[in-house]
Structures are given as C-alpha cells and as structure tokens.
Coordinates of C-alpha atoms (C1' of nucleotides) in Angstrom, one line a residue:
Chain A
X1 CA 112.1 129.8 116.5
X2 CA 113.7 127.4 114.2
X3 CA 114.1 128.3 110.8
X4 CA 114.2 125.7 108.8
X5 CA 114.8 126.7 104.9
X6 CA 112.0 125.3 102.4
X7 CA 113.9 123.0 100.8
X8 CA 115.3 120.9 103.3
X9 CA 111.2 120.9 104.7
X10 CA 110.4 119.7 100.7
X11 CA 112.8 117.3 101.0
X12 CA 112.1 115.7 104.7
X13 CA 108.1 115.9 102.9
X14 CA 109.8 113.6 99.7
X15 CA 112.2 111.0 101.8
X16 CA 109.4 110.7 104.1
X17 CA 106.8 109.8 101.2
X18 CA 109.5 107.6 99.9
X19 CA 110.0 106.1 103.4
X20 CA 106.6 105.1 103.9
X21 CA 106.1 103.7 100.7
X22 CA 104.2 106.5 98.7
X23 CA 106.9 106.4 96.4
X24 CA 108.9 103.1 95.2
X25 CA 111.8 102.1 94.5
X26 CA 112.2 103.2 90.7
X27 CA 109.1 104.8 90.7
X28 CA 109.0 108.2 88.7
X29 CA 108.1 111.3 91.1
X30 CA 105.9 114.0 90.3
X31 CA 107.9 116.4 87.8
X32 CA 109.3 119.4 89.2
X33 CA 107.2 122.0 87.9
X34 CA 104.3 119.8 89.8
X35 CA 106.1 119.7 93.2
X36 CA 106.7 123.3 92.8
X37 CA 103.1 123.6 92.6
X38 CA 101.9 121.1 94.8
X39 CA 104.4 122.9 97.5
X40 CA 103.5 126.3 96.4
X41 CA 107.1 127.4 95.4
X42 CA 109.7 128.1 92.8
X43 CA 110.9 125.2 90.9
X44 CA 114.0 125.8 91.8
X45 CA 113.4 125.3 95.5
X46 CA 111.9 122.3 94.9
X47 CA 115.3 121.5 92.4
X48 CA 117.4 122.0 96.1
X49 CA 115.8 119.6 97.5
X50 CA 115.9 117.4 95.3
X51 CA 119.5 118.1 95.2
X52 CA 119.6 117.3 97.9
X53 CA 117.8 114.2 98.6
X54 CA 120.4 113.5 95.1
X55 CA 123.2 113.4 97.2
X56 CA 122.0 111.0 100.2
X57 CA 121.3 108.5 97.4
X58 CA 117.6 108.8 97.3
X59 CA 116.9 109.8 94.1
X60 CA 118.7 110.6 90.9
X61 CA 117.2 112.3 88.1
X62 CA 117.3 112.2 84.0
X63 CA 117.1 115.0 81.9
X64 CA 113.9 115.0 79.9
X65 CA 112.6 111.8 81.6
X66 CA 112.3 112.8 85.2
X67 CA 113.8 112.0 88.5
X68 CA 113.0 108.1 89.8
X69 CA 113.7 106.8 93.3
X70 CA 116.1 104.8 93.5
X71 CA 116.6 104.1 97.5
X72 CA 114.6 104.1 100.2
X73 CA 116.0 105.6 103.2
X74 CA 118.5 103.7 105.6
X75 CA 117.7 105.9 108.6
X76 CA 114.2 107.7 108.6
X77 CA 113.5 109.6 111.7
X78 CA 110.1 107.9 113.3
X79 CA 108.0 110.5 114.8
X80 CA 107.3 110.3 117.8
X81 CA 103.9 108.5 118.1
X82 CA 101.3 110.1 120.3
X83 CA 100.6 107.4 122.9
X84 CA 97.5 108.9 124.0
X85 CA 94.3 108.8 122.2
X86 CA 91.5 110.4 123.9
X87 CA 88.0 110.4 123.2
X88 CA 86.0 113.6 123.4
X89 CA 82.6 111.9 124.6
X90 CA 84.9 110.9 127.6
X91 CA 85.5 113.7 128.8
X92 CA 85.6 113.2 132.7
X93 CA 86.9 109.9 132.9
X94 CA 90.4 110.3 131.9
X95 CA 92.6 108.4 134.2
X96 CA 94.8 110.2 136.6
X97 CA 93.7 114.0 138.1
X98 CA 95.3 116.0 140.3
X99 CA 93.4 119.6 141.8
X100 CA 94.8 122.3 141.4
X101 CA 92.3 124.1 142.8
X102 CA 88.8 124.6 143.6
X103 CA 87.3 128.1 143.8
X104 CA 83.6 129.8 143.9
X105 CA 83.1 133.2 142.0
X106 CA 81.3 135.0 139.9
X107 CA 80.7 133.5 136.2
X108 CA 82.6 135.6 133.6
X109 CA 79.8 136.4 130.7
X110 CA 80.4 133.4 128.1
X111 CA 80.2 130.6 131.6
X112 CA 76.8 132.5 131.9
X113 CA 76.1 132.4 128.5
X114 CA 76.8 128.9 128.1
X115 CA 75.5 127.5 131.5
X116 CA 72.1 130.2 131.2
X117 CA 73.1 132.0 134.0
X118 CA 73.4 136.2 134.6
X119 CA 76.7 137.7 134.4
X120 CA 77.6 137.9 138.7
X121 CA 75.9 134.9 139.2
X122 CA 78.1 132.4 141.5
X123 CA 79.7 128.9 139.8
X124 CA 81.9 126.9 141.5
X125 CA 85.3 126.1 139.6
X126 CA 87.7 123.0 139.6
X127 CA 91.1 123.6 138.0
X128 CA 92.9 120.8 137.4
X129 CA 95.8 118.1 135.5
X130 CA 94.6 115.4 133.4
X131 CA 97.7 113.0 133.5
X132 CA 98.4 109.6 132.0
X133 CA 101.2 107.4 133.2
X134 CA 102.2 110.6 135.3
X135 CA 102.8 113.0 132.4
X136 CA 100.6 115.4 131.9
X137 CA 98.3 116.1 129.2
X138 CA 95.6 118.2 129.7
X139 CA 95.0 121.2 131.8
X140 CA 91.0 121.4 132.6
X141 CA 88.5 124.3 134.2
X142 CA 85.0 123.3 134.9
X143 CA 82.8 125.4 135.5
X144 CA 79.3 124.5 137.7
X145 CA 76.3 126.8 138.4
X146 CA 76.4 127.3 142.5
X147 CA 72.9 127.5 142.3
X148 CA 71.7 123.8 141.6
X149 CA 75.3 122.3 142.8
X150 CA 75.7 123.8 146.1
X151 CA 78.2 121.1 147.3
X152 CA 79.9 119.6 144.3
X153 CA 83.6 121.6 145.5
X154 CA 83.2 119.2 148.6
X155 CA 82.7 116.1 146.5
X156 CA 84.8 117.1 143.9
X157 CA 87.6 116.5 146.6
X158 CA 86.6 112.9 147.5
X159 CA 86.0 111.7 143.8
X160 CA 88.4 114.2 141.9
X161 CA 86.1 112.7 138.9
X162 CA 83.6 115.2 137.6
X163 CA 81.2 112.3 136.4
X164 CA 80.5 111.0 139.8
X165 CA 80.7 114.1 141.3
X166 CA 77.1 114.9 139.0
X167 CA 75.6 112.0 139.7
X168 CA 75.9 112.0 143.5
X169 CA 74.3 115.7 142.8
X170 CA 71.1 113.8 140.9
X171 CA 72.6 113.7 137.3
X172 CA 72.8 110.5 136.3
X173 CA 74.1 110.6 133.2
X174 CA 74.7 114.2 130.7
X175 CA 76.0 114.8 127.0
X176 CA 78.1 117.7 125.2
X177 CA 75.9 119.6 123.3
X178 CA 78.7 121.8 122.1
X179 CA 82.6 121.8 121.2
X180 CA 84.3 124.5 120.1
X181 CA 88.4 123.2 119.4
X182 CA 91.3 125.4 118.2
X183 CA 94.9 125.1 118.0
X184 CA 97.0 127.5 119.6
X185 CA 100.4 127.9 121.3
X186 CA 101.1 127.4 124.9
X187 CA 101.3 130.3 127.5
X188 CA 104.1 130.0 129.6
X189 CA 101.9 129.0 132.8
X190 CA 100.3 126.3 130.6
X191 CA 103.5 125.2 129.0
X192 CA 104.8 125.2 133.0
X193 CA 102.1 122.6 134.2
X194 CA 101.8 120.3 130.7
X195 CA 106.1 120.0 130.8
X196 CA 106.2 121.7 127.3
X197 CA 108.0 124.8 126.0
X198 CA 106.3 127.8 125.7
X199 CA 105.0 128.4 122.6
X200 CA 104.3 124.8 121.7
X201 CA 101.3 124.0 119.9
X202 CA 98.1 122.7 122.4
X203 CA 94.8 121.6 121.4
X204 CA 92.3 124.2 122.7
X205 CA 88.8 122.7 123.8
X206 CA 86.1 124.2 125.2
X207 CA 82.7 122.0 125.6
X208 CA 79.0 122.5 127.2
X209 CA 77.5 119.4 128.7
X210 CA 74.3 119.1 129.8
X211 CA 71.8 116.7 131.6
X212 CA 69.5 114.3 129.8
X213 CA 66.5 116.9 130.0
X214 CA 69.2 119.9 128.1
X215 CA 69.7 122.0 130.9
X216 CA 73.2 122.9 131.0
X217 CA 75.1 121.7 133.9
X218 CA 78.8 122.0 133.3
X219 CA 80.6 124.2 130.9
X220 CA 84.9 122.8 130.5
X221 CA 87.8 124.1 128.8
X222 CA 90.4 122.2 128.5
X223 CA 94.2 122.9 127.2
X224 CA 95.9 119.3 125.9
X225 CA 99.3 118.9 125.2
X226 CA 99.6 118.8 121.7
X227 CA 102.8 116.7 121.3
X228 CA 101.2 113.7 123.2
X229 CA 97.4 113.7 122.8
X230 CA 94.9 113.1 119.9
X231 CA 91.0 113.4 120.0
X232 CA 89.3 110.6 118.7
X233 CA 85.9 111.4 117.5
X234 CA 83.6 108.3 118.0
X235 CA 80.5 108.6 116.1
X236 CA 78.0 106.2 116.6
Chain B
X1 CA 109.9 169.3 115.1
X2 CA 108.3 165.3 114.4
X3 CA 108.5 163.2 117.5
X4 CA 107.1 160.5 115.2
X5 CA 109.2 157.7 114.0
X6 CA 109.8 158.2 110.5
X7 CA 109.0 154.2 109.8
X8 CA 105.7 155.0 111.3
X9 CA 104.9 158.1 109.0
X10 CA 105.9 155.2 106.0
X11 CA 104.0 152.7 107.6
X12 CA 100.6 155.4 107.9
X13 CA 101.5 156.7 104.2
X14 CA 101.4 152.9 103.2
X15 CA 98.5 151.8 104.9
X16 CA 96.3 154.8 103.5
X17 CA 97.3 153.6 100.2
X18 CA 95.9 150.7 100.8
X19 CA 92.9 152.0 102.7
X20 CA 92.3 154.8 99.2
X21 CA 92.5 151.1 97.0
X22 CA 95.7 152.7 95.4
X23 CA 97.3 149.1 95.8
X24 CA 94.3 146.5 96.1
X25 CA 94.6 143.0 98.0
X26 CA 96.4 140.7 96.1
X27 CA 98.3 143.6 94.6
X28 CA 102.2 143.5 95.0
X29 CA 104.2 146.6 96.9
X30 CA 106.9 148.3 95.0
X31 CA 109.9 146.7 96.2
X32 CA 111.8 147.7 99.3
X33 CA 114.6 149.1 97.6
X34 CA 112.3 150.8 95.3
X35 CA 109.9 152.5 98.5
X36 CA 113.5 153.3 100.2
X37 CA 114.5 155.0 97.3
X38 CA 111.3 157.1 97.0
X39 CA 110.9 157.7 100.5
X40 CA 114.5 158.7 100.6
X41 CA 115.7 156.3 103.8
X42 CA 117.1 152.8 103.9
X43 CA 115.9 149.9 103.3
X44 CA 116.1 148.5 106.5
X45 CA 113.4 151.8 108.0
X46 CA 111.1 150.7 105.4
X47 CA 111.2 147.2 106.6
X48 CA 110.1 148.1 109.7
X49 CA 107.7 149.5 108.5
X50 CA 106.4 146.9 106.4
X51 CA 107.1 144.6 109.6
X52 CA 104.7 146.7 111.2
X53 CA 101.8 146.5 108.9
X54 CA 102.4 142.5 108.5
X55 CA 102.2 142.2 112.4
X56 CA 98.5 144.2 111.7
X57 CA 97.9 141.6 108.8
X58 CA 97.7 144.2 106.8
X59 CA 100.3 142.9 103.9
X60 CA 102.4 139.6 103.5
X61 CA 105.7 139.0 102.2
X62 CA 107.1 136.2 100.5
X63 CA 110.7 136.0 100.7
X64 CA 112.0 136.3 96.6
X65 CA 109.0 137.7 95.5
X66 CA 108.1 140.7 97.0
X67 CA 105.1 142.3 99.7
X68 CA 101.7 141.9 98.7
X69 CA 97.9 143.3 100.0
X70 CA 97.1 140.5 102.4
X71 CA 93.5 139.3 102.4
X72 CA 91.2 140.8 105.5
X73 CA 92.1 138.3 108.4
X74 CA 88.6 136.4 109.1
X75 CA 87.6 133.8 111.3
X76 CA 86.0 130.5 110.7
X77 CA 83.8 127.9 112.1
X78 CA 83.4 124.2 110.6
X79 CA 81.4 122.1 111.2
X80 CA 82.1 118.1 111.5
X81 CA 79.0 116.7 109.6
X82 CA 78.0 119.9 107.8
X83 CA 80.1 120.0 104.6
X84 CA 82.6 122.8 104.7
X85 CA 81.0 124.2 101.4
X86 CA 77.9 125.2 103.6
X87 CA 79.5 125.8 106.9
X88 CA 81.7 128.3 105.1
X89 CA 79.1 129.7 103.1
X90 CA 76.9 130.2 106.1
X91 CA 78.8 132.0 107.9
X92 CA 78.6 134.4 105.1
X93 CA 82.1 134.0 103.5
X94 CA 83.0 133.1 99.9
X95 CA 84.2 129.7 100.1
X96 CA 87.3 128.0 97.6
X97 CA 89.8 125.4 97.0
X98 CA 92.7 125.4 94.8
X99 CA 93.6 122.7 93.5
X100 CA 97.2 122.0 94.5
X101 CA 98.2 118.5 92.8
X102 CA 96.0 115.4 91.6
X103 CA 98.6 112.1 91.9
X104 CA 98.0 108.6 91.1
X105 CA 100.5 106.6 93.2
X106 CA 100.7 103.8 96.0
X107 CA 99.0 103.7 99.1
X108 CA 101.1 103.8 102.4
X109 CA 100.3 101.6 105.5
X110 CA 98.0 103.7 107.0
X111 CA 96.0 104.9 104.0
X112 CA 95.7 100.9 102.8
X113 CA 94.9 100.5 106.3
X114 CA 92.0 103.1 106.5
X115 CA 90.3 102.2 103.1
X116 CA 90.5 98.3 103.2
X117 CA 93.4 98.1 100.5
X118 CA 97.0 96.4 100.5
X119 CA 99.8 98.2 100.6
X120 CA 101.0 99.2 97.7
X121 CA 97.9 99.1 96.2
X122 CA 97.5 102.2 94.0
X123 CA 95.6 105.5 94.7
X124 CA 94.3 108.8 93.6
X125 CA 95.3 111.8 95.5
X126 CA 94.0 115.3 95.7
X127 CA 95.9 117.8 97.5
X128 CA 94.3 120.9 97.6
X129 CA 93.7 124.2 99.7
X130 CA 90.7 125.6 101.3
X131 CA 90.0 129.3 101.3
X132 CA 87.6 131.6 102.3
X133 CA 86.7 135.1 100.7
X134 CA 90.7 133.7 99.5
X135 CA 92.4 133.8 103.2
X136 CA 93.8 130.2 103.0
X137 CA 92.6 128.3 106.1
X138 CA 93.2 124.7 106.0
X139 CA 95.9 122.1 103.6
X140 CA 94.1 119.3 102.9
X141 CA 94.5 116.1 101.4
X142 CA 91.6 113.1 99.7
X143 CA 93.4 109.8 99.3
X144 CA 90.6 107.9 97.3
X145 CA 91.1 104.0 96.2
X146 CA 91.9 103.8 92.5
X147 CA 89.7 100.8 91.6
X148 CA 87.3 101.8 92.5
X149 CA 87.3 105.5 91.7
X150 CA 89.0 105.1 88.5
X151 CA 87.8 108.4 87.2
X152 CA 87.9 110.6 90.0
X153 CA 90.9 112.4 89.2
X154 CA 89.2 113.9 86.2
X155 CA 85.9 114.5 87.8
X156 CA 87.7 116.9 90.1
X157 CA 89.0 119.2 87.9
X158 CA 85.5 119.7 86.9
X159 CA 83.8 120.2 90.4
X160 CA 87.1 120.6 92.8
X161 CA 84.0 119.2 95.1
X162 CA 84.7 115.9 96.9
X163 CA 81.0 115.7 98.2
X164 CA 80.2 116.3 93.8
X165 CA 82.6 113.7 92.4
X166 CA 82.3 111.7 94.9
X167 CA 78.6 111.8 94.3
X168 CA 79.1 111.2 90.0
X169 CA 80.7 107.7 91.2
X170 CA 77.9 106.5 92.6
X171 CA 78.2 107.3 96.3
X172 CA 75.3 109.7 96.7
X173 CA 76.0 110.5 100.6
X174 CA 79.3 109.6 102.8
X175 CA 79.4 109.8 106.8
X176 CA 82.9 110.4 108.8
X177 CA 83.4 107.1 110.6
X178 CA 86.7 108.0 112.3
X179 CA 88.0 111.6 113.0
X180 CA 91.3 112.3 115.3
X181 CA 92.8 115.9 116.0
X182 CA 95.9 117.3 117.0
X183 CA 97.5 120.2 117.8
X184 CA 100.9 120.3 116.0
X185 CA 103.3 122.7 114.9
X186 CA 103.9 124.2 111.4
X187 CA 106.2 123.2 109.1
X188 CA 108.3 125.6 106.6
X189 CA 106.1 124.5 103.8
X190 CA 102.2 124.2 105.9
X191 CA 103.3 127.9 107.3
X192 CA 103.9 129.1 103.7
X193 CA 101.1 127.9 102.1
X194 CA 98.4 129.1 105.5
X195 CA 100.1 132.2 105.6
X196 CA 101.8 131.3 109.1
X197 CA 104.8 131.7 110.5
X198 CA 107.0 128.5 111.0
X199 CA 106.0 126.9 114.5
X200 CA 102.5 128.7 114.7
X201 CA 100.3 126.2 115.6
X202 CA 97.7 124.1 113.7
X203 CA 95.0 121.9 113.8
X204 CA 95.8 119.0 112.2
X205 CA 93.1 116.4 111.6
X206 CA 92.7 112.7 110.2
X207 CA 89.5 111.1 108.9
X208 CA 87.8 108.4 107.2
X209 CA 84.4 109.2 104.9
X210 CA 82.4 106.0 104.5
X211 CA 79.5 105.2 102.2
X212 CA 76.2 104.4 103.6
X213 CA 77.1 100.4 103.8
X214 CA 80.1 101.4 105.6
X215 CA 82.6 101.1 102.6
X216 CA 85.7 103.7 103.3
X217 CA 85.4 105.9 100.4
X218 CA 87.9 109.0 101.5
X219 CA 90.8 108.8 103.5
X220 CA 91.4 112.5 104.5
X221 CA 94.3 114.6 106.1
X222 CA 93.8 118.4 107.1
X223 CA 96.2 120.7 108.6
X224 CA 93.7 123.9 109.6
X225 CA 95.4 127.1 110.2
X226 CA 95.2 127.4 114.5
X227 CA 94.9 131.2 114.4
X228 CA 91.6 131.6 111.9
X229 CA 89.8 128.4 112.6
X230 CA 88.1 127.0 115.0
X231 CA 86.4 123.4 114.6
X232 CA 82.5 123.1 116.1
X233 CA 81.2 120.1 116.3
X234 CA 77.8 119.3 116.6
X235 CA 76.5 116.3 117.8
X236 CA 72.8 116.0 117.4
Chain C
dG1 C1' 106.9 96.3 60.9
dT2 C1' 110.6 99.7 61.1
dC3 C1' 112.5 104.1 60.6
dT4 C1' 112.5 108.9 61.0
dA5 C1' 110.8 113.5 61.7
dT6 C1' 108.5 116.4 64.7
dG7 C1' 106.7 118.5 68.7
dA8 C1' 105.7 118.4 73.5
dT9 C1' 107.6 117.4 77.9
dT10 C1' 111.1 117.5 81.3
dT11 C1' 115.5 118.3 83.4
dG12 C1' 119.8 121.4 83.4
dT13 C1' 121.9 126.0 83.4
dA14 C1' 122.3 130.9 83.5
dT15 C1' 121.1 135.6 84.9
dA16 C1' 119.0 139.0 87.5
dG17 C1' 115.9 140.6 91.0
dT18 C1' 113.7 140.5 95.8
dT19 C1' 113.2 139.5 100.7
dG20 C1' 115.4 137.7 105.2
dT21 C1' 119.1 138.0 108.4
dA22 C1' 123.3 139.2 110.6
dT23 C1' 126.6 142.6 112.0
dA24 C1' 128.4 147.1 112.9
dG25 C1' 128.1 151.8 114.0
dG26 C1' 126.3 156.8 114.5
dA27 C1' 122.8 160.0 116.2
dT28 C1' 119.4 161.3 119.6
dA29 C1' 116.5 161.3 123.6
dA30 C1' 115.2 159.6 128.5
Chain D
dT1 C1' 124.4 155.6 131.0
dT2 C1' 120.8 153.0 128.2
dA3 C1' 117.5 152.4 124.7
dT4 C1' 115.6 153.6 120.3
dC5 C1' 116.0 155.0 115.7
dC6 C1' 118.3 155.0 111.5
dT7 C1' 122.1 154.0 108.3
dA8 C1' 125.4 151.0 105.9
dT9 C1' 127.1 146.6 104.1
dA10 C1' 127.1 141.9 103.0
dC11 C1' 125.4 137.6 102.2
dA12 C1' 121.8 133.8 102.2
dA13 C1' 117.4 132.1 100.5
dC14 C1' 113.9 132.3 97.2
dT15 C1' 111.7 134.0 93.0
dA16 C1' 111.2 135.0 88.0
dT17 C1' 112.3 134.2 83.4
dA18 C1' 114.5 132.4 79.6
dC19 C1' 116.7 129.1 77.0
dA20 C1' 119.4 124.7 76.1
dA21 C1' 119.6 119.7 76.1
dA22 C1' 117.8 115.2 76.7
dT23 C1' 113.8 112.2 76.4
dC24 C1' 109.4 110.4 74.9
dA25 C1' 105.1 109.8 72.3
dT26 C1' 103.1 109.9 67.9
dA27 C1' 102.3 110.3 63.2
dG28 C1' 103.7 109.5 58.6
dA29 C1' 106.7 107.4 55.0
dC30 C1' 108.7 103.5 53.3

DNA sequence: GTCTATGATTTGTATAGTTGTATAGGATAA
DNA sequence: TTATCCTATACAACTATACAAATCATAGAC
C-alpha cells in the first residue's frame, strides 16, 4: 500500500485549496496551530508541509504575522473526473450489459428476507457487467422469486434489461423501497471483471424494488467501480 | 514446556488489562520500550503483540504519540432525510461532532456553483467530525454563504448543530436537493482522523441542503468511514 | 493625532520522547 | 530444508513541550 507521509498529504490538501481558489493570492492561511488542528496533527507536521509547499514557491511565511500565499500553482494535478454519473432510481437501465450468467437456486436467508420468501425457496439469478463506452462499472446480481417469475431467465436473455424483462412478466412499472450503500475494497474476482486493482475502493449497493402494489419483486446488489462512477440521488 | 508464543501470552496479559479496566478506552499504553522492559523481551515481540490486538480493534496507535484503548468498533446506519443526530441516536448510540476548524474564506468553483454565488465570493466553513459513542465515523464539511449567514460561525460553537444554527438564521427546515456518492480511497490525513488505514475505503459524499423556496443554504462534503457505515436511504 | 508601552498572537528553533519500518541474524520446530 | 519466533540495531516520521523572536492590536500619555 502506498505510504504516503502526513505532510506531503497536508500539503497536496493546501496547494490544492490554493489551486482551486480557496485561498488567494496574498491571502493569509489559517495559522499553524489551526491547521494542526483542523488536520488533527502536530504543528510541526503541519510546519513540513508548509516547508514544503515554501520551497515550490507557494507560500512564504512571516514570523508573528503568518504565512500568506503568494503563488498559485503552475502545474496542479487534475483528478481524474468521474465520467459517469449514475442515478440510483435507474437502476436497470444503464446502458451496456453483458451476462455473466443466469442461474436458479435456493434463496440465501437475507434474498428471502428481503423478497418475503422461506429460506430454500427457489429465485432465479442474473449476474452480470454494467458497462459504459465498454469499460466496466458495475458488477450486478438480481435476485427474482421463481415462484411468480417462472420465465424471466428466458427473457432476461433476449432483453438483457431487467425493466422489460418485469414488465413482459405483468409489472409495469416498480420502485426501490430500500438501499443499503457502503464503501469497501474490491475482491480480487471483482477487481478482475471491473479492470481495477484489488483492493481498490468500490461502491457497495444493495437495493429491494418492488411493484406498485409493495410486494417485493427483485432484490439487487450491485459492486460499482469506485474510480469511475458516482450516484446521483435525484429527489423529487 | 509453553508451546505458546510469548507475544501472544503479552498480547492475552494486555488485553485482560484492558478487559479488568486497569487501562480504560481512551487511556494511553505504557510505551513499547517501557512494556519490553517490564516484560523483559524486545521491542519488536511487544509490537507484535500490540499488532495483534490493533488487528482485533482492540487498541490504536498513533505514530509519535503512543498506543491507546481504542473505542468498541460499532456499526452505523444513516439515514438520507433523517438528520444524523436522530438516525444515530436511534440506533441507540451516543452521537458527537468535534469541531475541527470554523474558516471564513473564498468560495471555489464548485461551492459558488452549488450555492448561487461568484467565485470568489466569501464563505464560512465548518469542518468537523462525526462520532458515535466517540468511534469517529465520517469527516465532514458545511460550506455556508457568508452574506447571508453572517453569524453562523459563532452560532456553531454554541450548538455544533447545523440543523440548530441553521434554524437561529431563520431557515426553520432544509431539504437535500442534490446528493452524489463515491467510493474513493483514503488519504494519509481522512485515514488518520477515521481511524483507517491509508487506502481503506470510504464513502465519500457531496450534497446541497436547500430551504423550503429552494434557496441553497449548505453546500456539504462527507468522507464516511467504509468499514463502520453504511448509508440507508429511505425513500418514502 | 501621534507616540509608546504592553500584552497577546504567531512563527522560528531546540530538545527529547515515541511509534513505524527496514535490515540482519540466531534459535527452534515441522 | 523451510518457516516461525525472537533479538538487535539503526533510522525515519511524528509528537510533545518549551521558549525565543517578530508582529499586531489596543490602550494610555502627551
């Protein structure tokens, strides 16, 4: 894992306030014993990076007044934006899919918690790769109840869309009645099929949706790619 | 004849210390060198040791400035309408912020962008940290506009409440209008004040409170601590 | 109004202590 | 053999504390 010391962190956190205009030029920054605070550390760490960020030009400091800006950086390094913005309430409508697999089995306890079904009972499952522009960005599992979708694998393989798949099995139109989202790191067969390094932090989802009357008729987890997705949370 | 390691007959002596409230959670360890010295072994068996017990949660160390009691890992739910005060306090857990830094400075694009301003133009700033029963859980930061919240600053370090000070300037209720999440990675600084490790991953999440006429009130950034909370959202 | 004294604030410097990491090597058991 | 446990040493990174030196705001004297 990288190991980055505090400082140079404190001071990328400074140039980058500086660089996106928290700070002007010849502004007066917080004094030390704040920053040391406000990033939970000694003052002398927080003295580094200043050092630091002395010697590239960005700042120079006066004893008893304070330390000013006096450039703004040359060469800041952008982030890389996240191109993908994806809204939660769309859930089965991203873009590209591709199966990776469709099984039946048993329902684990929380699918028959969460679809009202009895531990045993069969569901049908559809594994699959949310992509965008190719890449990947989301690894998916939805869950059905075999019961009242005896045929949705089948269609699932001509539509590949989980939407129309429900409403050529008489549900119309259904709403998530529950999220649950987490941040974790990737396993290494997740990291494997979302093209990141293991370990990398994913955006852990896992969502109930249910048809216009409440019953519960799909119950989705779904791993994004951390580096290239964001949830967008439209409320209305 | 002991088959068992003697690092685990520290580790087991240290733990019970704990367990008898000899050392109590907050409480600093004797130094290595000074629990080498009394166990009679090296430093580096007592590390392990301690490596042992901060792999169980059960202490913490901060490099410089010694191992401490760690607080009881917990896990979290919040809510996205309920206020984290009563989500937290629901769920039966003494909720807390700390108040890390109160700035007044100019706004960057995006936070001029999200509350209607010009860039440039100035704003108050509240970075903070959330606990519960004093496990930090999420970094947080209130970007309010300065004209016209020209007292909010102060207000805070009465209540350390947004919902309260936002409520003694007139804005009775606020609604999120805009929420994205991410999963990222932490930095050297998020890790030390969450209690992570460098790269453990975390929930990071932008939003936008608006009053009831739709005015941008709060333009908020949270980076949530992956490993102790997860984010429910209910939509009604 | 201007000058000055004073005290609080802020940066600079010094010293010592503590944890993190790297390297090397000996002892013991599977 | 190989792996694990433990020792030994050295240095880097960070903390804690104290004090010195420069700056600034303010009050009081003139």
């Amino acid at each position: 894992m990288n190991k980055t010391p505090i400082w140079k962190s404190i001071a990328l956190s400074l140039t980058s306030d500086i660089a996106e205009g928290r700070y002007q030029t010849g502004d007066r920054l917080p004094t030390e014993a704040q920053l040391a605070a406000t990033h939970g550390v000694n003052r002398h760490t927080v003295r580094r990076a200043l050092s630091d960020m002395a010697d590239q030009g960005l700042v120079h400091s006066r004893r008893g007044a304070g330390v000013f800006v006096a450039t703004r950086p040359t060469e800041y390094p952008i982030g890389k934006r996240v191109r993908y913005h994806k809204s939660i309430s769309a859930s089965g409508k991203m873009p590209g899919k591709k199966i990776l697999a469709l099984t039946t089995r048993a329902a684990d306890e929380a699918e028959a918690d969460a679809l009202g079904l009895e531990t045993g009972d069969t569901v049908h499952v559809y594994d699959g790769l949310s992509l965008a522009d190719g890449q990947p960005i989301g690894l998916f599992q939805s869950v059905f109840p075999a019961k009242r979708f005896p045929d949705i694998l089948q269609i699932l393989t001509e539509t590949q869309s989980v939407t129309k798949a429900l409403q050529r099995c008489d549900v119309p139109d259904y709403t998530r009645i529950s999220t649950r989202l987490t941040a974790r790191a990737a396993t290494a067969t997740q990291a494997l099929h979302l093209h990141l390094s293991e370990g990398a932090p994913v955006l852990f989802s896992i969502g109930i949706n249910a048809d216009p009357e409440g019953n519960p008729v799909e119950y989705g987890r779904t791993t994004f790619a951390g580096e290239r997705v964001t949830l967008t949370l439209n409320e209305d």
